[in-house]
Short mmCIF file of C-alpha atoms in Angstrom, two decimals:
data_model
loop_
_atom_site.label_atom_id
_atom_site.label_comp_id
_atom_site.label_asym_id
_atom_site.label_seq_id
_atom_site.Cartn_x
_atom_site.Cartn_y
_atom_site.Cartn_z
CA MET A 1 -76.41 -38.29 103.88
CA SER A 2 -73.32 -36.28 102.91
CA GLY A 3 -70.77 -37.63 100.46
CA PHE A 4 -68.20 -38.05 103.25
CA SER A 5 -70.69 -39.83 105.51
CA ASN A 6 -71.73 -42.15 102.71
CA MET A 7 -68.10 -43.01 101.92
CA PHE A 8 -67.36 -43.62 105.61
CA MET A 9 -70.41 -45.88 105.95
CA LYS A 10 -69.38 -47.96 102.92
CA PHE A 11 -65.87 -48.36 104.34
CA PHE A 12 -67.26 -49.26 107.77
CA LEU A 13 -69.53 -51.92 106.26
CA PHE A 14 -66.62 -53.22 104.18
CA THR A 15 -64.38 -53.55 107.23
CA ILE A 16 -66.99 -55.25 109.40
CA SER A 17 -68.23 -57.53 106.63
CA PHE A 18 -64.79 -58.77 105.66
CA GLY A 19 -63.69 -59.30 109.24
CA LEU A 20 -60.09 -58.71 108.21
CA CYS A 21 -57.38 -56.70 109.92
CA ILE A 22 -56.78 -53.47 108.03
CA LEU A 23 -53.39 -52.09 109.02
CA TYR A 24 -53.89 -48.74 107.32
CA ALA A 25 -55.78 -47.10 104.51
CA SER A 26 -54.54 -44.49 102.06
CA ALA A 27 -56.43 -42.85 99.20
CA GLU A 28 -56.08 -45.94 97.05
CA LEU A 29 -54.38 -48.78 98.95
CA HIS A 30 -55.77 -50.70 101.90
CA LYS A 31 -53.38 -53.09 103.61
CA PHE A 32 -54.66 -56.40 104.98
CA ALA A 33 -52.73 -58.57 107.42
CA HIS A 34 -52.60 -62.29 106.62
CA SER A 35 -50.45 -64.31 108.99
CA SER A 36 -47.87 -66.79 107.79
CA LYS A 37 -47.76 -70.33 109.13
CA HIS A 38 -46.24 -71.06 112.54
CA ASP A 39 -42.93 -71.95 110.88
CA GLY A 40 -42.92 -68.61 109.04
CA SER A 41 -43.70 -70.07 105.61
CA LEU A 42 -46.57 -69.17 103.29
CA ASN A 43 -48.22 -71.11 100.45
CA PHE A 44 -50.85 -69.94 97.96
CA LEU A 45 -52.32 -70.61 94.52
CA VAL A 46 -52.58 -68.15 91.62
CA LEU A 47 -55.39 -68.34 89.06
CA GLY A 48 -56.64 -66.02 86.35
CA ASP A 49 -59.29 -65.61 83.66
CA TRP A 50 -61.66 -68.21 85.05
CA GLY A 51 -65.33 -67.27 85.57
CA ARG A 52 -67.30 -69.31 83.00
CA ARG A 53 -69.82 -71.22 85.13
CA GLY A 54 -67.54 -74.26 85.09
CA ALA A 55 -67.19 -74.42 81.29
CA TYR A 56 -63.98 -74.61 79.23
CA ASN A 57 -62.42 -76.93 81.82
CA GLN A 58 -62.89 -74.40 84.64
CA SER A 59 -64.30 -77.16 86.85
CA GLU A 60 -61.44 -79.51 85.96
CA VAL A 61 -58.86 -76.85 86.84
CA ALA A 62 -60.73 -76.21 90.11
CA PHE A 63 -60.57 -79.93 90.95
CA GLN A 64 -56.79 -80.01 90.52
CA MET A 65 -56.44 -76.80 92.50
CA GLY A 66 -58.24 -78.51 95.34
CA LYS A 67 -55.79 -81.43 95.31
CA VAL A 68 -52.70 -79.20 95.16
CA GLY A 69 -54.20 -76.84 97.74
CA GLU A 70 -54.62 -79.73 100.17
CA LYS A 71 -51.11 -81.04 99.55
CA LEU A 72 -49.55 -77.62 100.14
CA ASP A 73 -51.94 -76.59 102.94
CA ILE A 74 -52.43 -73.26 101.19
CA ASP A 75 -53.07 -70.06 103.10
CA PHE A 76 -55.08 -68.27 100.39
CA VAL A 77 -55.77 -67.97 96.66
CA VAL A 78 -54.83 -65.05 94.39
CA SER A 79 -56.98 -64.21 91.37
CA THR A 80 -55.33 -62.18 88.60
CA GLY A 81 -58.63 -60.90 87.21
CA ASP A 82 -61.24 -61.50 84.52
CA ASN A 83 -63.21 -63.13 87.29
CA PHE A 84 -66.57 -63.23 85.49
CA TYR A 85 -67.08 -63.63 81.73
CA ASP A 86 -67.93 -62.17 79.39
CA ASN A 87 -68.95 -58.86 80.91
CA GLY A 88 -68.34 -58.93 84.66
CA LEU A 89 -71.29 -58.87 87.06
CA THR A 90 -74.54 -57.01 86.41
CA SER A 91 -75.17 -56.41 90.14
CA ASP A 92 -74.26 -57.89 93.52
CA ASN A 93 -77.29 -60.17 93.04
CA ASP A 94 -75.97 -61.58 89.75
CA THR A 95 -76.19 -65.39 89.89
CA ALA A 96 -72.91 -65.58 87.95
CA PHE A 97 -71.09 -64.98 91.23
CA GLU A 98 -72.25 -68.26 92.72
CA GLU A 99 -72.37 -70.14 89.42
CA SER A 100 -68.79 -69.22 88.48
CA PHE A 101 -67.19 -69.01 91.93
CA THR A 102 -69.02 -70.56 94.89
CA ASN A 103 -70.32 -73.61 93.02
CA VAL A 104 -67.04 -74.30 91.21
CA TYR A 105 -64.30 -73.94 93.82
CA THR A 106 -65.85 -76.36 96.30
CA ALA A 107 -62.80 -78.29 97.54
CA LYS A 108 -62.15 -78.05 101.27
CA SER A 109 -58.63 -76.72 100.68
CA LEU A 110 -60.01 -73.81 98.63
CA GLN A 111 -62.26 -72.57 101.44
CA LYS A 112 -59.65 -69.95 102.26
CA GLN A 113 -59.46 -66.23 101.60
CA TRP A 114 -59.43 -65.26 97.90
CA TYR A 115 -57.69 -62.00 97.01
CA SER A 116 -58.80 -60.71 93.60
CA VAL A 117 -58.09 -57.86 91.23
CA LEU A 118 -60.25 -56.71 88.34
CA GLY A 119 -59.61 -57.58 84.70
CA ASN A 120 -60.78 -55.79 81.56
CA HIS A 121 -63.80 -58.12 81.24
CA ASP A 122 -64.79 -57.24 84.81
CA TYR A 123 -64.77 -53.56 83.82
CA ARG A 124 -67.41 -54.32 81.18
CA GLY A 125 -69.92 -54.99 83.94
CA ASP A 126 -70.88 -53.23 87.17
CA VAL A 127 -67.52 -52.80 88.86
CA GLU A 128 -68.99 -51.69 92.18
CA ALA A 129 -71.00 -54.93 92.30
CA GLN A 130 -67.82 -56.98 92.18
CA LEU A 131 -66.22 -54.78 94.85
CA SER A 132 -69.30 -54.88 97.06
CA PRO A 133 -68.85 -56.24 100.61
CA PHE A 134 -72.31 -57.77 100.29
CA LEU A 135 -70.85 -60.50 98.08
CA ARG A 136 -69.07 -61.67 101.21
CA GLU A 137 -72.44 -62.41 102.76
CA ILE A 138 -72.96 -64.89 99.90
CA ASP A 139 -69.44 -66.32 100.07
CA ASN A 140 -67.09 -65.09 102.80
CA ARG A 141 -63.97 -66.08 100.85
CA TRP A 142 -64.37 -63.19 98.42
CA LEU A 143 -62.27 -60.02 98.60
CA CYS A 144 -61.90 -57.84 95.53
CA LEU A 145 -60.67 -54.26 95.43
CA ARG A 146 -59.20 -52.08 92.71
CA SER A 147 -55.75 -51.92 94.35
CA PHE A 148 -54.62 -53.07 97.79
CA ILE A 149 -51.87 -54.82 99.75
CA VAL A 150 -51.71 -58.17 101.55
CA ASP A 151 -49.01 -58.25 104.25
CA SER A 152 -47.81 -61.44 105.92
CA GLU A 153 -44.49 -59.90 107.08
CA LEU A 154 -42.68 -62.61 105.09
CA VAL A 155 -44.10 -61.19 101.87
CA GLU A 156 -46.04 -58.15 100.83
CA ILE A 157 -48.27 -58.59 97.79
CA PHE A 158 -49.25 -55.40 95.99
CA PHE A 159 -52.43 -55.77 93.92
CA VAL A 160 -52.65 -53.19 91.12
CA ASP A 161 -55.66 -52.16 89.04
CA THR A 162 -54.09 -52.31 85.56
CA THR A 163 -57.11 -51.97 83.26
CA PRO A 164 -57.25 -48.13 83.50
CA PHE A 165 -53.65 -47.97 82.24
CA VAL A 166 -54.62 -49.37 78.82
CA GLY A 167 -55.48 -46.48 76.52
CA GLU A 168 -57.35 -48.45 73.86
CA TYR A 169 -60.15 -49.34 76.28
CA PHE A 170 -61.08 -45.67 76.49
CA THR A 171 -61.47 -45.28 72.73
CA GLU A 172 -62.77 -48.61 71.44
CA LYS A 173 -66.43 -48.71 70.39
CA LYS A 174 -67.05 -52.46 70.57
CA HIS A 175 -67.41 -52.64 74.36
CA LYS A 176 -68.59 -50.35 77.12
CA TYR A 177 -66.53 -50.00 80.28
CA ASP A 178 -67.56 -48.87 83.74
CA TRP A 179 -65.19 -45.96 84.31
CA GLN A 180 -66.94 -44.37 87.29
CA SER A 181 -64.33 -43.55 89.95
CA ILE A 182 -61.62 -43.72 87.25
CA ILE A 183 -62.17 -40.50 85.31
CA PRO A 184 -60.02 -38.46 84.93
CA GLN A 185 -57.81 -41.36 83.90
CA LYS A 186 -54.51 -39.50 84.17
CA SER A 187 -55.14 -38.41 87.75
CA TYR A 188 -56.26 -41.89 88.76
CA ILE A 189 -53.10 -43.50 87.41
CA THR A 190 -50.81 -40.79 88.82
CA ASN A 191 -52.25 -41.19 92.32
CA LEU A 192 -52.19 -44.98 92.13
CA LEU A 193 -48.54 -45.09 91.05
CA LYS A 194 -47.61 -42.58 93.76
CA ASP A 195 -49.28 -44.67 96.47
CA LEU A 196 -47.83 -47.89 95.09
CA GLU A 197 -44.27 -46.58 94.87
CA LEU A 198 -44.41 -45.25 98.43
CA ALA A 199 -45.79 -48.54 99.76
CA ILE A 200 -43.15 -50.65 97.99
CA LYS A 201 -40.33 -48.35 99.15
CA GLU A 202 -41.54 -48.64 102.76
CA SER A 203 -41.86 -52.43 102.64
CA THR A 204 -39.48 -54.42 104.81
CA ALA A 205 -40.80 -57.81 103.68
CA GLN A 206 -38.34 -60.48 102.58
CA TRP A 207 -40.30 -60.97 99.35
CA LYS A 208 -42.13 -58.37 97.27
CA ILE A 209 -44.75 -59.46 94.75
CA VAL A 210 -46.90 -57.29 92.49
CA VAL A 211 -50.12 -58.67 91.01
CA GLY A 212 -52.02 -57.14 88.11
CA HIS A 213 -54.35 -58.40 85.42
CA HIS A 214 -52.35 -57.30 82.39
CA ALA A 215 -48.92 -58.67 81.54
CA ILE A 216 -45.88 -56.46 81.51
CA ARG A 217 -44.08 -59.03 79.37
CA SER A 218 -45.86 -61.82 77.47
CA VAL A 219 -45.44 -63.82 74.28
CA GLY A 220 -49.12 -64.79 74.35
CA HIS A 221 -52.06 -63.40 72.37
CA HIS A 222 -52.05 -59.87 73.85
CA GLY A 223 -48.29 -59.60 74.19
CA ASP A 224 -46.50 -56.90 76.17
CA THR A 225 -48.52 -54.05 77.70
CA GLN A 226 -46.60 -50.96 76.67
CA GLU A 227 -48.34 -48.67 79.16
CA LEU A 228 -47.16 -50.90 82.02
CA ILE A 229 -43.63 -51.10 80.59
CA ASN A 230 -43.51 -47.31 80.51
CA GLN A 231 -45.20 -46.49 83.82
CA LEU A 232 -45.20 -49.47 86.18
CA LEU A 233 -42.08 -51.47 85.36
CA PRO A 234 -39.57 -48.73 86.35
CA ILE A 235 -41.08 -48.62 89.85
CA LEU A 236 -40.74 -52.40 90.21
CA GLN A 237 -37.16 -52.38 88.92
CA GLU A 238 -36.09 -49.58 91.24
CA ASN A 239 -37.56 -51.22 94.34
CA ASP A 240 -36.32 -54.82 94.12
CA VAL A 241 -39.66 -56.46 93.38
CA ASP A 242 -39.17 -60.22 93.03
CA PHE A 243 -42.18 -61.32 90.99
CA TYR A 244 -44.85 -59.73 88.83
CA MET A 245 -47.88 -62.03 88.47
CA ASN A 246 -50.69 -61.50 85.96
CA GLY A 247 -53.41 -63.04 83.84
CA HIS A 248 -55.01 -61.59 80.67
CA ASP A 249 -53.25 -63.93 78.25
CA HIS A 250 -54.97 -67.31 78.55
CA CYS A 251 -51.80 -69.30 79.10
CA LEU A 252 -49.03 -70.02 81.60
CA GLU A 253 -45.68 -68.24 81.23
CA HIS A 254 -42.37 -67.52 82.90
CA ILE A 255 -40.21 -64.71 81.51
CA SER A 256 -37.17 -63.07 83.14
CA ASP A 257 -36.65 -59.34 82.97
CA THR A 258 -33.47 -58.55 81.06
CA GLU A 259 -32.68 -55.45 83.13
CA SER A 260 -33.40 -56.64 86.68
CA SER A 261 -34.07 -59.77 88.72
CA ILE A 262 -37.87 -59.51 88.29
CA GLN A 263 -39.60 -62.67 87.09
CA PHE A 264 -42.78 -62.19 85.01
CA LEU A 265 -45.28 -64.97 85.71
CA THR A 266 -48.54 -65.35 83.79
CA SER A 267 -51.36 -67.44 85.25
CA GLY A 268 -54.35 -66.71 83.04
CA ALA A 269 -55.41 -70.25 82.14
CA GLY A 270 -58.27 -70.80 84.58
CA SER A 271 -60.76 -71.76 81.87
CA LYS A 272 -60.73 -70.93 78.14
CA ALA A 273 -57.25 -71.19 76.62
CA TRP A 274 -55.89 -70.21 73.21
CA ARG A 275 -54.00 -73.06 71.57
CA GLY A 276 -51.04 -72.11 69.41
CA ASP A 277 -51.43 -68.37 70.02
CA ILE A 278 -47.84 -67.31 70.64
CA HIS A 279 -45.70 -64.45 69.36
CA LYS A 280 -42.63 -65.80 67.61
CA THR A 281 -40.71 -62.54 67.99
CA ASN A 282 -39.48 -60.76 71.13
CA GLN A 283 -39.03 -63.95 73.15
CA ARG A 284 -36.04 -62.65 75.12
CA GLY A 285 -36.00 -63.97 78.67
CA LEU A 286 -38.63 -66.65 77.92
CA HIS A 287 -38.24 -69.79 80.04
CA PHE A 288 -41.66 -71.40 79.73
CA PHE A 289 -44.91 -71.06 77.78
CA TYR A 290 -47.95 -73.34 77.87
CA ASP A 291 -51.08 -72.72 75.82
CA GLY A 292 -53.51 -74.90 77.79
CA GLN A 293 -55.53 -74.58 81.00
CA GLY A 294 -53.90 -74.59 84.40
CA PHE A 295 -52.77 -72.59 87.43
CA MET A 296 -49.75 -71.77 89.58
CA SER A 297 -48.61 -72.45 93.15
CA VAL A 298 -46.26 -70.36 95.29
CA LYS A 299 -44.30 -71.60 98.31
CA LEU A 300 -42.31 -69.06 100.31
CA THR A 301 -39.91 -69.26 103.23
CA GLN A 302 -37.45 -66.68 104.55
CA THR A 303 -34.78 -67.93 102.16
CA ASP A 304 -36.54 -69.72 99.30
CA ALA A 305 -39.36 -69.35 96.79
CA THR A 306 -40.69 -72.26 94.76
CA ILE A 307 -43.23 -71.59 92.03
CA GLU A 308 -44.84 -74.38 90.03
CA PHE A 309 -47.13 -74.35 87.01
CA TYR A 310 -49.77 -77.09 86.67
CA ASP A 311 -51.91 -78.25 83.78
CA VAL A 312 -55.55 -79.33 83.89
CA TYR A 313 -54.48 -82.84 84.91
CA GLY A 314 -52.40 -81.65 87.86
CA ASN A 315 -49.05 -82.31 86.17
CA VAL A 316 -46.19 -79.97 87.08
CA LEU A 317 -45.09 -78.40 83.79
CA HIS A 318 -42.46 -75.95 85.02
CA ARG A 319 -40.74 -75.09 88.29
CA LEU A 320 -39.02 -71.85 89.25
CA THR A 321 -36.85 -71.60 92.36
CA SER A 322 -35.32 -68.48 93.85
CA SER A 323 -33.20 -67.99 96.94
CA LYS A 324 -32.02 -65.03 98.98
CA ASN A 325 -30.11 -64.41 102.17
CA LEU A 326 -31.82 -63.49 105.40
CA HIS A 327 -31.77 -59.79 106.24
CA SER A 328 -28.78 -59.15 108.47
CA SER A 329 -29.55 -57.55 111.83
CA MET A 330 -27.64 -54.48 113.00
#
Protein backbone atom coordinates (compact mmCIF):
# COMPACT_ATOMS: atom_id res chain seq x y z
CA MET A 1 0.00 0.00 0.00
CA SER A 2 1.38 3.43 -0.93
CA GLY A 3 2.10 6.05 1.71
CA PHE A 4 -0.83 8.18 0.52
CA SER A 5 -3.21 5.21 0.52
CA ASN A 6 -2.12 4.20 4.00
CA MET A 7 -2.63 7.75 5.31
CA PHE A 8 -6.06 7.95 3.65
CA MET A 9 -7.09 4.60 5.16
CA LYS A 10 -6.04 5.68 8.66
CA PHE A 11 -8.04 8.91 8.30
CA PHE A 12 -11.05 7.01 6.94
CA LEU A 13 -10.96 4.59 9.88
CA PHE A 14 -10.57 7.52 12.27
CA THR A 15 -13.60 9.31 10.84
CA ILE A 16 -15.84 6.24 10.82
CA SER A 17 -14.71 5.04 14.24
CA PHE A 18 -15.26 8.37 15.96
CA GLY A 19 -18.62 8.94 14.32
CA LEU A 20 -18.10 12.69 14.60
CA CYS A 21 -18.80 15.42 12.09
CA ILE A 22 -15.54 16.69 10.62
CA LEU A 23 -16.15 20.10 9.06
CA TYR A 24 -12.78 20.27 7.33
CA ALA A 25 -9.25 18.98 7.59
CA SER A 26 -6.02 20.86 6.98
CA ALA A 27 -2.46 19.57 7.26
CA GLU A 28 -2.58 19.75 11.04
CA LEU A 29 -6.03 20.79 12.28
CA HIS A 30 -9.24 18.81 12.04
CA LYS A 31 -12.41 20.62 13.05
CA PHE A 32 -15.16 18.73 14.86
CA ALA A 33 -18.71 20.04 15.26
CA HIS A 34 -20.23 19.75 18.73
CA SER A 35 -23.68 21.29 19.06
CA SER A 36 -24.60 23.63 21.87
CA LYS A 37 -27.72 23.09 23.94
CA HIS A 38 -31.14 24.07 22.58
CA ASP A 39 -30.91 27.40 24.42
CA GLY A 40 -27.52 28.09 22.81
CA SER A 41 -25.48 27.54 25.98
CA LEU A 42 -22.60 25.13 26.50
CA ASN A 43 -21.15 23.57 29.67
CA PHE A 44 -18.02 21.45 30.08
CA LEU A 45 -15.40 20.33 32.59
CA VAL A 46 -11.61 20.76 32.30
CA LEU A 47 -9.18 18.29 33.85
CA GLY A 48 -5.46 17.70 33.52
CA ASP A 49 -2.60 15.48 34.67
CA TRP A 50 -4.78 12.63 35.85
CA GLY A 51 -4.00 9.08 34.63
CA ARG A 52 -2.76 7.17 37.71
CA ARG A 53 -5.11 4.18 37.89
CA GLY A 54 -7.23 6.00 40.47
CA ALA A 55 -4.35 6.78 42.85
CA TYR A 56 -3.39 10.16 44.34
CA ASN A 57 -7.07 11.06 44.75
CA GLN A 58 -7.78 10.60 41.03
CA SER A 59 -10.88 8.57 41.90
CA GLU A 60 -12.03 11.16 44.43
CA VAL A 61 -11.67 13.96 41.88
CA ALA A 62 -13.58 11.82 39.36
CA PHE A 63 -16.41 11.36 41.87
CA GLN A 64 -16.80 15.12 42.35
CA MET A 65 -16.59 15.66 38.60
CA GLY A 66 -19.53 13.32 38.24
CA LYS A 67 -21.62 15.32 40.71
CA VAL A 68 -20.77 18.68 39.13
CA GLY A 69 -21.21 17.23 35.64
CA GLU A 70 -24.73 16.12 36.52
CA LYS A 71 -25.61 19.47 38.09
CA LEU A 72 -24.40 21.40 35.05
CA ASP A 73 -25.62 18.85 32.48
CA ILE A 74 -22.22 19.05 30.79
CA ASP A 75 -21.80 18.63 27.06
CA PHE A 76 -18.25 17.23 27.13
CA VAL A 77 -14.96 17.05 29.06
CA VAL A 78 -11.65 18.65 28.08
CA SER A 79 -8.37 17.01 29.09
CA THR A 80 -5.29 19.26 29.15
CA GLY A 81 -2.85 16.35 28.80
CA ASP A 82 -0.57 14.03 30.76
CA ASN A 83 -3.37 11.54 30.36
CA PHE A 84 -1.39 8.43 31.37
CA TYR A 85 1.47 8.33 33.88
CA ASP A 86 4.33 7.98 34.05
CA ASN A 87 5.20 7.25 30.44
CA GLY A 88 2.05 7.39 28.32
CA LEU A 89 0.70 4.21 26.73
CA THR A 90 2.88 1.35 25.48
CA SER A 91 0.35 0.36 22.77
CA ASP A 92 -3.36 0.65 22.00
CA ASN A 93 -3.75 -2.59 24.01
CA ASP A 94 -2.17 -1.09 27.13
CA THR A 95 -4.42 -1.86 30.12
CA ALA A 96 -3.57 1.58 31.55
CA PHE A 97 -6.17 3.06 29.20
CA GLU A 98 -9.04 1.28 30.93
CA GLU A 99 -7.46 1.31 34.39
CA SER A 100 -6.82 5.06 34.35
CA PHE A 101 -9.74 6.25 32.21
CA THR A 102 -12.67 3.88 31.64
CA ASN A 103 -12.69 2.40 35.15
CA VAL A 104 -12.23 5.74 36.91
CA TYR A 105 -14.61 8.18 35.19
CA THR A 106 -17.70 6.02 35.62
CA ALA A 107 -20.34 8.60 36.58
CA LYS A 108 -23.29 8.82 34.21
CA SER A 109 -22.70 12.54 33.63
CA LEU A 110 -19.14 11.84 32.44
CA GLN A 111 -20.27 9.45 29.68
CA LYS A 112 -19.88 12.28 27.20
CA GLN A 113 -17.26 13.07 24.59
CA TRP A 114 -13.75 13.67 25.99
CA TYR A 115 -11.47 15.94 23.95
CA SER A 116 -7.82 15.44 24.88
CA VAL A 117 -4.41 16.82 24.00
CA LEU A 118 -1.05 15.21 24.69
CA GLY A 119 1.24 16.15 27.56
CA ASN A 120 4.98 15.63 27.92
CA HIS A 121 4.44 12.38 29.87
CA ASP A 122 2.28 11.09 27.01
CA TYR A 123 5.17 11.74 24.62
CA ARG A 124 7.32 9.37 26.68
CA GLY A 125 5.18 6.47 25.49
CA ASP A 126 3.78 5.38 22.13
CA VAL A 127 2.08 8.54 20.92
CA GLU A 128 0.33 6.84 18.01
CA ALA A 129 -1.27 4.41 20.47
CA GLN A 130 -2.93 7.26 22.33
CA LEU A 131 -4.07 8.82 19.05
CA SER A 132 -5.34 5.51 17.70
CA PRO A 133 -9.05 5.34 16.72
CA PHE A 134 -9.05 1.77 18.00
CA LEU A 135 -9.12 3.08 21.57
CA ARG A 136 -12.61 4.29 20.74
CA GLU A 137 -13.66 0.69 20.29
CA ILE A 138 -12.71 0.18 23.95
CA ASP A 139 -14.30 3.43 25.15
CA ASN A 140 -16.19 5.58 22.65
CA ARG A 141 -15.76 8.75 24.73
CA TRP A 142 -12.09 9.04 23.81
CA LEU A 143 -10.79 11.52 21.23
CA CYS A 144 -7.15 12.56 21.29
CA LEU A 145 -5.23 14.28 18.52
CA ARG A 146 -2.08 16.35 18.42
CA SER A 147 -3.91 19.57 17.46
CA PHE A 148 -7.52 20.10 16.42
CA ILE A 149 -10.59 22.33 16.79
CA VAL A 150 -13.98 21.81 18.43
CA ASP A 151 -16.66 24.13 17.02
CA SER A 152 -20.04 24.66 18.66
CA GLU A 153 -20.68 27.99 16.87
CA LEU A 154 -20.97 29.64 20.31
CA VAL A 155 -17.33 28.83 21.00
CA GLU A 156 -14.40 27.47 19.08
CA ILE A 157 -11.83 25.58 21.14
CA PHE A 158 -8.38 25.28 19.58
CA PHE A 159 -6.37 22.35 20.96
CA VAL A 160 -2.61 22.83 20.53
CA ASP A 161 0.18 20.26 20.79
CA THR A 162 2.58 22.21 23.03
CA THR A 163 5.16 19.56 23.99
CA PRO A 164 7.20 19.92 20.74
CA PHE A 165 7.66 23.64 21.50
CA VAL A 166 9.76 22.91 24.61
CA GLY A 167 13.41 22.74 23.60
CA GLU A 168 14.74 20.95 26.68
CA TYR A 169 12.79 17.78 25.86
CA PHE A 170 14.90 17.35 22.73
CA THR A 171 18.20 17.48 24.61
CA GLU A 172 17.54 15.89 28.01
CA LYS A 173 18.98 12.41 28.55
CA LYS A 174 16.80 11.26 31.45
CA HIS A 175 13.73 10.42 29.35
CA LYS A 176 13.05 9.24 25.82
CA TYR A 177 10.36 10.94 23.76
CA ASP A 178 8.43 9.67 20.77
CA TRP A 179 9.22 12.33 18.18
CA GLN A 180 8.06 10.47 15.08
CA SER A 181 5.95 12.83 12.95
CA ILE A 182 7.52 15.79 14.79
CA ILE A 183 11.02 15.93 13.31
CA PRO A 184 12.11 18.37 11.98
CA GLN A 185 10.86 20.27 15.02
CA LYS A 186 11.13 23.74 13.49
CA SER A 187 9.01 22.84 10.48
CA TYR A 188 6.41 21.13 12.65
CA ILE A 189 6.00 24.18 14.88
CA THR A 190 6.01 26.63 11.96
CA ASN A 191 3.25 24.74 10.15
CA LEU A 192 1.21 24.30 13.33
CA LEU A 193 1.36 28.00 14.20
CA LYS A 194 0.47 28.94 10.62
CA ASP A 195 -2.60 26.67 10.63
CA LEU A 196 -3.61 27.82 14.11
CA GLU A 197 -3.31 31.53 13.33
CA LEU A 198 -5.37 31.14 10.16
CA ALA A 199 -8.08 29.17 11.97
CA ILE A 200 -8.34 31.69 14.82
CA LYS A 201 -8.46 34.64 12.40
CA GLU A 202 -11.29 32.98 10.46
CA SER A 203 -13.31 32.15 13.57
CA THR A 204 -16.62 33.95 14.00
CA ALA A 205 -17.43 32.32 17.35
CA GLN A 206 -18.52 34.50 20.25
CA TRP A 207 -15.87 32.89 22.47
CA LYS A 208 -12.39 31.71 21.51
CA ILE A 209 -10.53 29.29 23.77
CA VAL A 210 -7.10 27.75 23.27
CA VAL A 211 -6.13 24.57 25.12
CA GLY A 212 -2.59 23.26 25.51
CA HIS A 213 -0.75 21.13 28.01
CA HIS A 214 1.94 23.60 28.99
CA ALA A 215 1.22 26.89 30.74
CA ILE A 216 1.97 30.19 29.11
CA ARG A 217 1.89 31.86 32.52
CA SER A 218 2.12 29.96 35.81
CA VAL A 219 3.44 30.47 39.32
CA GLY A 220 3.49 26.71 39.91
CA HIS A 221 6.40 24.26 39.83
CA HIS A 222 7.24 24.57 36.12
CA GLY A 223 6.45 28.27 35.85
CA ASP A 224 6.10 30.17 32.58
CA THR A 225 6.87 28.39 29.30
CA GLN A 226 9.13 30.83 27.49
CA GLU A 227 8.76 29.13 24.11
CA LEU A 228 4.99 29.65 24.26
CA ILE A 229 5.38 33.25 25.42
CA ASN A 230 7.60 33.90 22.41
CA GLN A 231 5.73 31.97 19.73
CA LEU A 232 2.13 31.26 20.74
CA LEU A 233 1.08 34.16 22.97
CA PRO A 234 1.41 36.88 20.28
CA ILE A 235 -1.05 34.99 18.06
CA LEU A 236 -3.56 34.75 20.92
CA GLN A 237 -3.17 38.43 21.81
CA GLU A 238 -3.61 39.59 18.23
CA ASN A 239 -6.76 37.55 17.67
CA ASP A 240 -8.87 38.30 20.75
CA VAL A 241 -8.63 34.87 22.37
CA ASP A 242 -10.60 34.88 25.63
CA PHE A 243 -9.05 32.01 27.60
CA TYR A 244 -5.94 29.86 27.47
CA MET A 245 -6.43 26.61 29.42
CA ASN A 246 -3.61 24.23 30.35
CA GLY A 247 -2.32 21.59 32.74
CA HIS A 248 1.34 20.60 33.36
CA ASP A 249 1.61 22.30 36.75
CA HIS A 250 -0.27 20.11 39.23
CA CYS A 251 -2.42 22.88 40.64
CA LEU A 252 -5.32 25.20 39.87
CA GLU A 253 -4.60 28.79 38.78
CA HIS A 254 -6.11 31.94 37.36
CA ILE A 255 -3.78 34.62 36.00
CA SER A 256 -4.69 37.64 33.84
CA ASP A 257 -2.50 38.69 30.96
CA THR A 258 -1.09 42.16 31.58
CA GLU A 259 -1.10 43.11 27.89
CA SER A 260 -4.49 41.81 26.72
CA SER A 261 -7.81 40.47 28.02
CA ILE A 262 -6.63 36.82 27.91
CA GLN A 263 -7.18 34.83 31.09
CA PHE A 264 -4.67 32.02 31.80
CA LEU A 265 -6.38 29.09 33.52
CA THR A 266 -4.47 26.07 34.83
CA SER A 267 -6.34 22.83 35.54
CA GLY A 268 -3.62 20.26 36.12
CA ALA A 269 -4.74 18.84 39.47
CA GLY A 270 -6.49 15.66 38.36
CA SER A 271 -4.44 13.39 40.62
CA LYS A 272 -0.99 13.99 42.16
CA ALA A 273 -0.54 17.56 43.40
CA TRP A 274 2.50 19.44 44.68
CA ARG A 275 1.84 21.11 48.03
CA GLY A 276 3.57 24.41 48.65
CA ASP A 277 5.30 24.47 45.26
CA ILE A 278 4.78 28.07 44.19
CA HIS A 279 7.05 30.73 42.72
CA LYS A 280 7.13 33.77 44.97
CA THR A 281 8.35 36.06 42.20
CA ASN A 282 6.65 37.14 38.96
CA GLN A 283 3.12 36.89 40.36
CA ARG A 284 1.75 39.78 38.28
CA GLY A 285 -1.84 39.20 37.25
CA LEU A 286 -2.31 36.34 39.74
CA HIS A 287 -5.87 36.03 41.05
CA PHE A 288 -5.94 32.48 42.39
CA PHE A 289 -3.60 29.57 43.13
CA TYR A 290 -4.44 26.26 44.78
CA ASP A 291 -1.89 23.51 45.37
CA GLY A 292 -4.28 20.58 45.86
CA GLN A 293 -6.30 18.25 43.63
CA GLY A 294 -9.31 19.44 41.70
CA PHE A 295 -10.79 20.47 38.34
CA MET A 296 -12.58 23.29 36.54
CA SER A 297 -16.02 23.89 35.04
CA VAL A 298 -16.95 26.23 32.19
CA LYS A 299 -20.43 27.62 31.50
CA LEU A 300 -20.92 29.69 28.34
CA THR A 301 -23.79 31.67 26.88
CA GLN A 302 -23.81 34.28 24.12
CA THR A 303 -23.10 37.02 26.66
CA ASP A 304 -21.52 35.39 29.71
CA ALA A 305 -18.80 32.97 30.77
CA THR A 306 -18.62 31.50 34.26
CA ILE A 307 -15.60 29.42 35.22
CA GLU A 308 -15.32 27.70 38.59
CA PHE A 309 -12.47 25.82 40.25
CA TYR A 310 -13.30 22.89 42.55
CA ASP A 311 -11.27 20.97 45.10
CA VAL A 312 -11.33 17.23 45.76
CA TYR A 313 -14.35 17.67 48.03
CA GLY A 314 -16.40 19.53 45.43
CA ASN A 315 -16.03 22.93 47.09
CA VAL A 316 -15.92 25.96 44.78
CA LEU A 317 -12.59 27.65 45.49
CA HIS A 318 -12.64 30.43 42.90
CA ARG A 319 -15.06 31.84 40.36
CA LEU A 320 -14.28 33.87 37.25
CA THR A 321 -17.01 35.66 35.31
CA SER A 322 -16.68 37.42 31.97
CA SER A 323 -19.25 39.19 29.84
CA LYS A 324 -19.38 40.52 26.30
CA ASN A 325 -21.92 42.09 24.00
CA LEU A 326 -23.66 40.16 21.28
CA HIS A 327 -22.22 40.61 17.80
CA SER A 328 -24.18 43.38 16.10
CA SER A 329 -25.80 42.43 12.80
CA MET A 330 -25.31 44.60 9.71
